[in-house]
CSV table of C-alpha atoms in Angstrom, one decimal:
chain,number,residue,atom,x,y,z
A,1395,UNK,CA,-112.2,130.1,-24.8
A,1396,UNK,CA,-108.4,131.4,-24.2
A,1397,UNK,CA,-106.9,133.0,-27.3
A,1398,UNK,CA,-103.2,133.5,-27.5
A,1399,UNK,CA,-101.6,135.9,-30.0
A,1400,UNK,CA,-98.1,136.4,-30.8
A,1401,UNK,CA,-96.6,139.5,-32.5
A,1402,UNK,CA,-94.8,139.7,-35.0
A,1403,UNK,CA,-95.0,136.6,-36.7
A,1404,UNK,CA,-91.8,136.8,-38.4
A,1405,UNK,CA,-88.6,138.8,-37.1
A,1406,UNK,CA,-85.4,139.3,-38.7
A,1407,UNK,CA,-82.3,140.6,-36.9
A,1408,UNK,CA,-78.5,141.3,-37.4
A,1409,UNK,CA,-76.5,139.2,-34.9
A,1410,UNK,CA,-75.7,141.1,-31.6
A,1411,UNK,CA,-79.4,142.9,-31.6
A,1412,UNK,CA,-81.6,142.7,-28.6
A,1413,UNK,CA,-84.8,141.9,-29.2
A,1414,UNK,CA,-88.4,141.4,-27.6
A,1415,UNK,CA,-91.2,138.8,-28.9
A,1416,UNK,CA,-94.7,139.5,-27.8
A,1417,UNK,CA,-97.5,137.3,-26.4
A,1418,UNK,CA,-100.9,138.2,-25.5
A,1419,UNK,CA,-103.9,136.4,-24.2
A,1420,UNK,CA,-107.4,137.1,-23.9
A,1421,UNK,CA,-108.2,135.4,-20.2
A,1422,UNK,CA,-106.1,136.6,-17.4
A,1423,UNK,CA,-107.0,133.8,-15.0
A,1424,UNK,CA,-103.9,131.9,-15.9
A,1425,UNK,CA,-101.8,129.6,-13.6
A,1426,UNK,CA,-98.7,130.4,-15.6
A,1427,UNK,CA,-97.4,131.0,-19.1
A,1428,UNK,CA,-94.7,129.1,-20.6
A,1429,UNK,CA,-92.3,130.2,-23.6
A,1430,UNK,CA,-90.7,127.4,-26.1
A,1431,UNK,CA,-88.7,127.0,-29.1
A,1432,UNK,CA,-89.1,125.1,-31.7
A,1433,UNK,CA,-86.4,124.1,-34.3
A,1434,UNK,CA,-87.4,123.3,-37.9
A,1435,UNK,CA,-88.6,119.6,-38.3
A,1436,UNK,CA,-88.4,119.1,-34.2
A,1437,UNK,CA,-90.1,119.4,-31.2
A,1438,UNK,CA,-90.7,121.9,-28.4
A,1439,UNK,CA,-87.9,122.9,-26.1
A,1440,UNK,CA,-88.9,124.7,-23.0
A,1441,UNK,CA,-87.2,128.1,-22.3
A,1442,UNK,CA,-88.7,129.5,-19.6
A,1443,UNK,CA,-92.2,129.2,-17.0
A,1444,UNK,CA,-93.4,132.1,-15.3
A,1445,UNK,CA,-95.8,131.8,-12.7
A,1446,UNK,CA,-98.9,133.7,-12.5
A,1447,UNK,CA,-97.6,135.5,-9.4
A,1448,UNK,CA,-94.1,136.3,-10.8
A,1449,UNK,CA,-93.6,139.5,-12.7
A,1450,UNK,CA,-90.2,138.0,-14.7
A,1451,UNK,CA,-88.2,135.0,-14.9
A,1452,UNK,CA,-84.6,134.9,-16.2
A,1453,UNK,CA,-82.5,132.2,-17.6
A,1454,UNK,CA,-79.3,133.3,-19.2
A,1455,UNK,CA,-79.6,135.7,-22.3
A,1456,UNK,CA,-83.6,135.1,-21.7
A,1457,UNK,CA,-86.0,137.3,-19.7
A,1458,UNK,CA,-89.7,136.5,-19.6
A,1459,UNK,CA,-92.0,139.2,-18.1
A,1460,UNK,CA,-95.7,138.6,-17.4
A,1461,UNK,CA,-98.6,141.2,-16.8
A,1462,UNK,CA,-101.7,139.3,-16.1
A,1463,UNK,CA,-104.0,142.3,-15.6
A,1464,UNK,CA,-103.2,143.5,-19.3
A,1465,UNK,CA,-102.9,139.9,-20.7
A,1466,UNK,CA,-99.2,140.3,-21.9
A,1467,UNK,CA,-96.3,138.5,-21.8
A,1468,UNK,CA,-92.8,139.3,-23.5
A,1469,UNK,CA,-89.8,137.2,-24.2
A,1470,UNK,CA,-86.5,139.5,-24.2
A,1471,UNK,CA,-83.5,138.2,-25.8
A,1472,UNK,CA,-80.2,139.9,-25.5
A,1473,UNK,CA,-77.4,140.0,-27.6
A,1474,UNK,CA,-79.0,137.5,-30.3
A,1475,UNK,CA,-77.1,135.0,-31.9
A,1476,UNK,CA,-77.5,132.8,-35.2
A,1477,UNK,CA,-78.1,130.1,-33.0
A,1478,UNK,CA,-81.3,131.6,-31.5
A,1479,UNK,CA,-83.0,131.5,-34.9
A,1480,UNK,CA,-86.2,129.2,-34.5
A,1481,UNK,CA,-89.8,129.7,-33.8
A,1482,UNK,CA,-90.7,130.8,-30.5
A,1483,UNK,CA,-94.2,130.0,-28.9
A,1484,UNK,CA,-95.9,130.9,-25.7
A,1485,UNK,CA,-98.4,128.8,-24.1
A,1486,UNK,CA,-100.7,129.0,-21.3
A,1487,UNK,CA,-102.6,126.1,-19.5
A,1488,UNK,CA,-106.3,126.3,-18.4
A,1489,UNK,CA,-107.1,124.2,-15.3
A,1490,UNK,CA,-104.6,121.6,-16.5
A,1491,UNK,CA,-106.3,119.8,-19.3
A,1492,UNK,CA,-104.4,121.4,-22.2
A,1493,UNK,CA,-102.3,124.3,-23.4
A,1494,UNK,CA,-103.4,127.1,-25.3
A,1495,UNK,CA,-100.7,127.9,-27.8
A,1496,UNK,CA,-99.8,131.1,-29.8
A,1497,UNK,CA,-99.1,131.0,-33.6
A,1498,UNK,CA,-95.5,131.6,-32.9
A,1499,UNK,CA,-92.7,134.2,-34.0
A,1500,UNK,CA,-90.5,133.0,-36.4
A,1501,UNK,CA,-87.0,134.5,-36.0
A,1502,UNK,CA,-84.0,134.7,-38.0
A,1503,UNK,CA,-80.8,136.1,-36.6
A,1504,UNK,CA,-78.2,137.2,-39.5
A,1505,UNK,CA,-74.8,136.5,-38.8
B,96,UNK,CA,-85.6,108.6,-19.2
B,97,UNK,CA,-84.0,112.0,-19.2
B,98,UNK,CA,-86.8,113.4,-21.7
B,99,UNK,CA,-90.0,112.4,-23.4
B,100,UNK,CA,-89.3,109.8,-26.0
B,101,UNK,CA,-91.4,109.3,-29.1
B,102,UNK,CA,-91.2,106.5,-31.5
B,103,UNK,CA,-90.9,106.1,-34.4
B,104,UNK,CA,-89.5,109.7,-35.4
B,105,UNK,CA,-91.0,109.1,-38.7
B,106,UNK,CA,-93.7,107.0,-40.5
B,107,UNK,CA,-94.6,106.8,-43.8
B,108,UNK,CA,-97.9,104.9,-44.4
B,109,UNK,CA,-100.5,103.9,-47.1
B,110,UNK,CA,-103.8,105.7,-46.9
B,111,UNK,CA,-106.3,103.1,-45.3
B,112,UNK,CA,-103.6,101.4,-43.3
B,113,UNK,CA,-103.6,101.8,-39.1
B,114,UNK,CA,-100.7,103.4,-37.3
B,115,UNK,CA,-99.6,103.3,-33.7
B,116,UNK,CA,-97.4,106.2,-32.6
B,117,UNK,CA,-95.5,105.8,-29.0
B,118,UNK,CA,-94.8,108.0,-26.1
B,119,UNK,CA,-92.8,107.5,-23.1
B,120,UNK,CA,-93.0,110.4,-20.9
B,121,UNK,CA,-90.8,111.3,-18.2
B,122,UNK,CA,-90.8,109.1,-15.2
B,123,UNK,CA,-93.1,110.2,-12.5
B,124,UNK,CA,-95.0,112.8,-14.7
B,125,UNK,CA,-98.6,112.2,-14.0
B,126,UNK,CA,-100.0,114.3,-16.8
B,127,UNK,CA,-99.4,113.4,-20.5
B,128,UNK,CA,-100.8,115.3,-23.5
B,129,UNK,CA,-101.0,114.7,-27.1
B,130,UNK,CA,-100.9,117.4,-29.9
B,131,UNK,CA,-100.7,117.5,-33.9
B,132,UNK,CA,-99.0,120.1,-35.8
B,133,UNK,CA,-99.9,120.0,-39.4
B,134,UNK,CA,-97.6,121.5,-41.9
B,135,UNK,CA,-97.4,125.5,-41.5
B,136,UNK,CA,-100.0,125.4,-38.9
B,137,UNK,CA,-100.2,125.9,-35.0
B,138,UNK,CA,-100.3,123.1,-32.4
B,139,UNK,CA,-103.7,121.4,-32.0
B,140,UNK,CA,-104.8,119.7,-28.8
B,141,UNK,CA,-105.5,116.0,-29.1
B,142,UNK,CA,-106.0,114.2,-25.8
B,143,UNK,CA,-104.9,114.6,-22.0
B,144,UNK,CA,-104.2,112.1,-19.4
B,145,UNK,CA,-104.1,112.6,-15.8
B,146,UNK,CA,-103.2,109.9,-13.4
B,147,UNK,CA,-106.1,107.4,-13.1
B,148,UNK,CA,-108.7,109.9,-14.3
B,149,UNK,CA,-110.7,109.4,-17.4
B,150,UNK,CA,-108.9,111.2,-20.4
B,151,UNK,CA,-110.1,114.2,-21.9
B,152,UNK,CA,-110.6,113.2,-25.6
B,153,UNK,CA,-112.2,116.6,-26.7
B,154,UNK,CA,-109.5,117.4,-29.1
B,155,UNK,CA,-109.7,114.2,-31.0
B,156,UNK,CA,-110.7,115.0,-34.7
B,157,UNK,CA,-112.5,111.9,-35.6
B,158,UNK,CA,-113.6,108.4,-34.1
B,159,UNK,CA,-110.7,107.1,-36.3
B,160,UNK,CA,-108.3,108.4,-33.4
B,161,UNK,CA,-108.2,106.8,-30.0
B,162,UNK,CA,-105.4,106.7,-27.2
B,163,UNK,CA,-104.4,104.6,-24.3
B,164,UNK,CA,-102.1,105.1,-21.2
B,165,UNK,CA,-101.0,102.0,-19.8
B,166,UNK,CA,-99.8,102.0,-16.2
B,167,UNK,CA,-99.8,105.6,-15.9
B,168,UNK,CA,-97.0,105.8,-18.0
B,169,UNK,CA,-96.3,104.6,-21.8
B,170,UNK,CA,-99.0,106.2,-23.8
B,171,UNK,CA,-100.2,105.0,-27.7
B,172,UNK,CA,-102.0,107.0,-30.2
B,173,UNK,CA,-103.7,104.8,-32.8
B,174,UNK,CA,-104.9,106.3,-36.1
B,175,UNK,CA,-107.1,103.8,-37.8
B,176,UNK,CA,-107.8,104.0,-41.7
B,177,UNK,CA,-105.3,106.9,-42.2
B,178,UNK,CA,-106.1,109.5,-44.5
B,179,UNK,CA,-103.8,112.1,-46.3
B,180,UNK,CA,-105.3,114.8,-43.9
B,181,UNK,CA,-103.7,112.8,-41.0
B,182,UNK,CA,-100.4,113.7,-42.3
B,183,UNK,CA,-98.7,115.9,-39.5
B,184,UNK,CA,-96.0,115.8,-36.9
B,185,UNK,CA,-97.6,114.3,-33.7
B,186,UNK,CA,-96.2,115.7,-30.5
B,187,UNK,CA,-96.4,114.2,-26.9
B,188,UNK,CA,-95.6,116.2,-23.8
B,189,UNK,CA,-95.6,115.4,-20.1
B,190,UNK,CA,-95.9,117.3,-16.8
B,191,UNK,CA,-95.3,116.5,-13.3
B,192,UNK,CA,-98.2,118.9,-11.8
B,193,UNK,CA,-100.5,120.0,-14.8
B,194,UNK,CA,-101.0,123.7,-15.1
B,195,UNK,CA,-98.3,124.4,-12.4
B,196,UNK,CA,-95.0,122.7,-13.4
B,197,UNK,CA,-93.4,123.0,-17.0
B,198,UNK,CA,-94.5,120.7,-19.8
B,199,UNK,CA,-91.7,118.9,-21.7
B,200,UNK,CA,-92.2,117.9,-25.3
B,201,UNK,CA,-90.8,114.8,-27.1
B,202,UNK,CA,-89.1,115.4,-30.5
B,203,UNK,CA,-92.5,114.1,-32.2
B,204,UNK,CA,-93.4,111.4,-34.7
B,205,UNK,CA,-93.4,112.7,-38.4
B,206,UNK,CA,-96.4,111.1,-40.1
B,207,UNK,CA,-96.8,111.1,-43.9
B,208,UNK,CA,-100.0,109.4,-45.4
B,209,UNK,CA,-99.4,108.3,-48.9
């Protein structure tokens, strides 16, 4: 069974700082990896989908990288803003029936 | 619709009552997922629908839980004889090509059993 781990569990940074969130998975035979953010009391918002054949995917200030062989993905957030404060989740699908989610990183950006 | 729609957004029910939660996926998305998120916990897979195939019910926690998807579109998750441990946020997601394309989540239904 796929196991997904996210480190750190919580992170607090001053506004403007660049930061990296980490996601690791045990089974490297993945189709893709998706990063989400979740605001308190809300659903999940898709941020980036990175296919297994890709090394990187970028959207605005966000950059996701994927290293399948080592079972790792990182989400890089440039020039962090208070509005980035949320919980960030990574997820990998198995053959399609379900997603395996990490436990999330709770990010606080201090103005 | 533009996104995945779930209703109601909040539901308070008495222990022992039945509840129905609704999910309206993005038009054309063949895959539909239900997840549960208990307070301070991660996401727990419940059930998966793909087109006309038999659903994957392997995540349903007990026989009090059931779900159906009518016409390959709207899905209803039913919880019978609710218990306090059923209190959670129930999230629905849909995807155009499962395992390939992005999954999009609704805003969830917060269920409170009192």
